[in-house]
């Protein structure tokens, strides 16, 4: 069952912050985050393996709340290069379970 | 270049044709994947190969036939496709499949397939 991402789209001015949420109805082992620009391959941003874990990639960070089965991606002081579609991917509690992706959140950062 | 190369980038085929998509990775990864990306739909997992062995077939119709001759190469053989199979087909690789050692996926740029 695929995770649910919200919002579906967000428009930001350069320098503004945004939060993207990813929720699952099943117990999670890990959460992946990817960004895909138009016409390009999805690019891996980070993976979160433990409940409550937070990781960062430049000024993009994420948290994983294992109890709530959800993850949030934080875009801080957004740059034009942050524009793209962000996908979360979730793995179930059983090791080796397949990675299931959410529907994506389209982010547009304007000057 | 991501380290995962897919060919061709674009493919137009008739419903009676047979064609193959190719994926090659130079990252030393042991797991490879085929995903389908359609407009306004999430990335759909099709097949998983781990150390050349197929470990997942996500209820994919038999008109799609994967082949993994070694850990660096992955093919998707296509025959008698339907117009609804038109999509972007993405290949990905990771150090291994699942678990804490699985690691992030590296995607290729995809093959844009149009079935006419």
Coordinates of C-alpha atoms in Angstrom, one line a residue:
Chain A
X1 CA 0.0 0.0 0.0
X2 CA 1.5 3.3 -1.1
X3 CA 2.3 6.1 1.3
X4 CA 0.3 9.3 1.1
X5 CA 2.2 12.6 0.5
X6 CA 1.0 16.1 1.3
X7 CA 0.7 18.7 0.0
X8 CA 0.5 17.7 -3.7
X9 CA 2.1 20.9 -4.7
X10 CA 3.7 24.0 -3.2
X11 CA 5.0 27.3 -4.6
X12 CA 7.7 29.1 -2.7
X13 CA 9.7 32.3 -3.0
X14 CA 13.4 31.9 -2.8
X15 CA 14.5 31.8 0.9
X16 CA 11.2 30.5 2.2
X17 CA 10.7 27.2 4.0
X18 CA 8.4 24.3 3.3
X19 CA 7.4 20.9 4.8
X20 CA 6.4 17.8 2.9
X21 CA 4.7 15.0 4.8
X22 CA 4.7 11.3 4.0
X23 CA 2.3 9.0 5.9
X24 CA 1.9 5.2 5.8
X25 CA -0.8 2.9 7.1
X26 CA 1.7 0.1 7.8
X27 CA 4.6 -0.2 10.2
X28 CA 7.7 1.1 8.6
X29 CA 11.3 0.0 8.6
X30 CA 12.8 2.9 6.6
X31 CA 11.8 6.0 4.6
X32 CA 13.6 7.2 1.5
X33 CA 13.4 10.7 -0.1
X34 CA 14.1 11.5 -3.8
X35 CA 13.8 14.5 -6.0
X36 CA 13.1 14.4 -9.7
X37 CA 13.5 17.3 -12.0
X38 CA 11.5 17.4 -15.2
X39 CA 13.0 15.0 -17.8
X40 CA 15.6 13.7 -15.4
X41 CA 16.1 10.7 -13.2
X42 CA 14.9 10.7 -9.6
X43 CA 17.9 11.5 -7.4
X44 CA 18.4 10.0 -3.9
X45 CA 18.4 12.5 -1.1
X46 CA 18.5 10.5 2.1
X47 CA 17.3 7.4 3.9
X48 CA 16.0 7.3 7.4
X49 CA 16.2 4.0 9.2
X50 CA 15.4 4.5 12.9
X51 CA 12.3 6.0 14.6
X52 CA 12.9 9.7 15.4
X53 CA 16.0 9.8 13.2
X54 CA 16.8 13.1 11.5
X55 CA 19.2 13.5 8.6
X56 CA 20.2 16.3 6.3
X57 CA 21.3 17.0 2.8
X58 CA 22.5 20.6 2.3
X59 CA 19.6 22.7 3.8
X60 CA 17.1 19.8 3.2
X61 CA 16.5 17.7 6.3
X62 CA 14.0 15.0 7.3
X63 CA 12.6 13.3 10.3
X64 CA 11.1 9.9 10.8
X65 CA 8.5 9.2 13.5
X66 CA 8.3 5.5 13.7
X67 CA 5.3 5.5 16.1
X68 CA 3.2 7.7 13.8
X69 CA 4.5 5.9 10.7
X70 CA 5.3 9.2 9.1
X71 CA 8.2 11.2 7.8
X72 CA 8.6 14.9 7.0
X73 CA 11.0 16.6 4.6
X74 CA 12.0 20.1 5.5
X75 CA 13.2 22.6 2.8
X76 CA 14.9 25.4 4.6
X77 CA 15.8 28.7 3.0
X78 CA 14.8 27.3 -0.4
X79 CA 16.9 27.8 -3.5
X80 CA 15.8 27.8 -7.1
X81 CA 17.6 24.5 -7.5
X82 CA 15.1 22.9 -5.0
X83 CA 12.4 23.0 -7.6
X84 CA 11.2 19.5 -8.7
X85 CA 9.0 16.7 -7.6
X86 CA 9.8 15.1 -4.2
X87 CA 8.9 11.4 -3.6
X88 CA 9.0 9.5 -0.4
X89 CA 9.5 5.7 -0.6
X90 CA 8.7 3.4 2.3
X91 CA 9.8 0.0 3.3
X92 CA 7.7 -2.2 5.6
X93 CA 8.9 -3.7 8.8
X94 CA 10.1 -7.0 7.2
X95 CA 13.7 -6.6 6.0
X96 CA 13.9 -6.8 2.3
X97 CA 10.4 -5.5 1.7
X98 CA 9.8 -3.7 -1.5
X99 CA 10.1 0.1 -1.7
X100 CA 6.8 1.7 -2.3
X101 CA 6.6 5.3 -3.5
X102 CA 4.1 8.1 -2.7
X103 CA 2.4 10.2 -5.4
X104 CA 5.0 13.0 -5.2
X105 CA 4.9 16.6 -4.2
X106 CA 5.7 19.2 -6.9
X107 CA 7.8 22.1 -5.6
X108 CA 8.3 25.3 -7.5
X109 CA 10.7 27.9 -6.1
X110 CA 10.4 31.3 -7.7
X111 CA 12.9 34.2 -7.5
Chain B
X1 CA 25.4 10.7 -15.6
X2 CA 24.1 8.8 -12.6
X3 CA 26.1 5.6 -13.1
X4 CA 23.0 3.9 -14.4
X5 CA 22.6 4.0 -18.1
X6 CA 19.3 3.2 -19.9
X7 CA 18.9 2.8 -23.7
X8 CA 17.1 3.8 -25.7
X9 CA 15.9 7.1 -24.3
X10 CA 12.8 7.1 -26.5
X11 CA 11.0 4.2 -28.1
X12 CA 7.8 4.1 -30.3
X13 CA 6.5 0.7 -31.0
X14 CA 3.4 -0.9 -32.5
X15 CA 1.3 -3.3 -30.6
X16 CA 2.6 -6.3 -32.5
X17 CA 6.3 -5.3 -32.2
X18 CA 8.9 -6.9 -30.0
X19 CA 11.5 -4.6 -28.4
X20 CA 13.9 -4.6 -25.5
X21 CA 15.0 -2.0 -23.0
X22 CA 18.5 -2.1 -21.6
X23 CA 19.9 -1.0 -18.3
X24 CA 23.6 -1.0 -17.3
X25 CA 25.0 0.1 -13.9
X26 CA 28.7 0.8 -13.2
X27 CA 28.3 1.2 -9.4
X28 CA 29.0 -2.3 -8.2
X29 CA 25.5 -2.7 -6.9
X30 CA 23.9 -6.1 -6.4
X31 CA 20.2 -5.2 -6.7
X32 CA 18.5 -3.9 -9.8
X33 CA 14.9 -2.8 -10.3
X34 CA 12.4 -1.9 -13.0
X35 CA 9.9 0.8 -12.2
X36 CA 7.0 2.2 -14.4
X37 CA 6.2 5.9 -14.1
X38 CA 2.9 7.0 -15.7
X39 CA 1.4 10.5 -15.7
X40 CA -0.3 11.3 -12.4
X41 CA 0.5 7.9 -10.9
X42 CA 3.1 6.9 -8.3
X43 CA 6.2 5.1 -9.3
X44 CA 5.2 1.4 -9.7
X45 CA 7.6 -1.3 -8.9
X46 CA 7.7 -4.0 -11.6
X47 CA 10.6 -6.4 -10.9
X48 CA 13.4 -6.8 -8.4
X49 CA 16.7 -8.7 -9.0
X50 CA 19.1 -9.3 -6.2
X51 CA 22.4 -10.9 -7.1
X52 CA 21.0 -11.8 -10.5
X53 CA 18.0 -13.7 -9.0
X54 CA 14.5 -12.4 -9.5
X55 CA 13.1 -11.7 -6.0
X56 CA 10.0 -9.8 -6.8
X57 CA 7.4 -9.8 -9.6
X58 CA 4.8 -7.2 -8.7
X59 CA 1.9 -8.9 -10.7
X60 CA 3.3 -7.6 -14.0
X61 CA 1.6 -8.9 -17.2
X62 CA 3.5 -11.5 -19.1
X63 CA 3.9 -9.2 -22.0
X64 CA 6.8 -7.7 -19.9
X65 CA 9.7 -10.1 -19.5
X66 CA 12.8 -9.2 -17.5
X67 CA 16.2 -10.7 -17.9
X68 CA 19.3 -10.2 -15.7
X69 CA 22.3 -11.9 -17.1
X70 CA 24.7 -10.4 -14.5
X71 CA 24.6 -7.9 -11.6
X72 CA 25.5 -5.1 -14.0
X73 CA 22.9 -5.6 -16.7
X74 CA 19.1 -5.7 -16.7
X75 CA 16.8 -6.0 -19.7
X76 CA 13.0 -5.6 -20.1
X77 CA 11.7 -7.5 -23.1
X78 CA 8.4 -6.1 -24.5
X79 CA 5.9 -7.9 -26.8
X80 CA 2.3 -7.3 -27.8
X81 CA 2.0 -4.2 -25.7
X82 CA -1.1 -2.1 -25.2
X83 CA -1.4 1.7 -25.6
X84 CA -1.9 1.9 -21.8
X85 CA 1.6 0.6 -21.4
X86 CA 2.9 3.9 -22.7
X87 CA 5.0 5.4 -19.8
X88 CA 8.5 6.2 -18.6
X89 CA 10.3 3.0 -17.6
X90 CA 13.0 3.6 -15.0
X91 CA 15.8 1.3 -14.1
X92 CA 17.4 1.6 -10.6
X93 CA 20.1 -0.1 -8.6
X94 CA 21.1 -0.2 -5.0
X95 CA 24.0 -1.8 -3.0
X96 CA 21.6 -4.7 -2.0
X97 CA 17.9 -5.3 -1.6
X98 CA 16.2 -4.0 1.5
X99 CA 17.3 -3.9 5.1
X100 CA 19.8 -1.5 6.7
X101 CA 22.4 -2.4 4.1
X102 CA 20.0 -1.8 1.2
X103 CA 21.0 1.9 0.7
X104 CA 19.5 4.5 -1.5
X105 CA 18.5 3.7 -5.1
X106 CA 20.3 5.2 -8.1
X107 CA 18.0 5.7 -11.0
X108 CA 18.7 5.9 -14.7
X109 CA 17.2 8.6 -16.9
X110 CA 14.5 6.2 -18.2
X111 CA 13.1 5.1 -21.5
X112 CA 10.0 7.0 -22.7
X113 CA 7.9 4.3 -24.3
X114 CA 5.0 5.1 -26.6
X115 CA 2.8 2.2 -27.9
X116 CA 0.8 3.0 -31.0

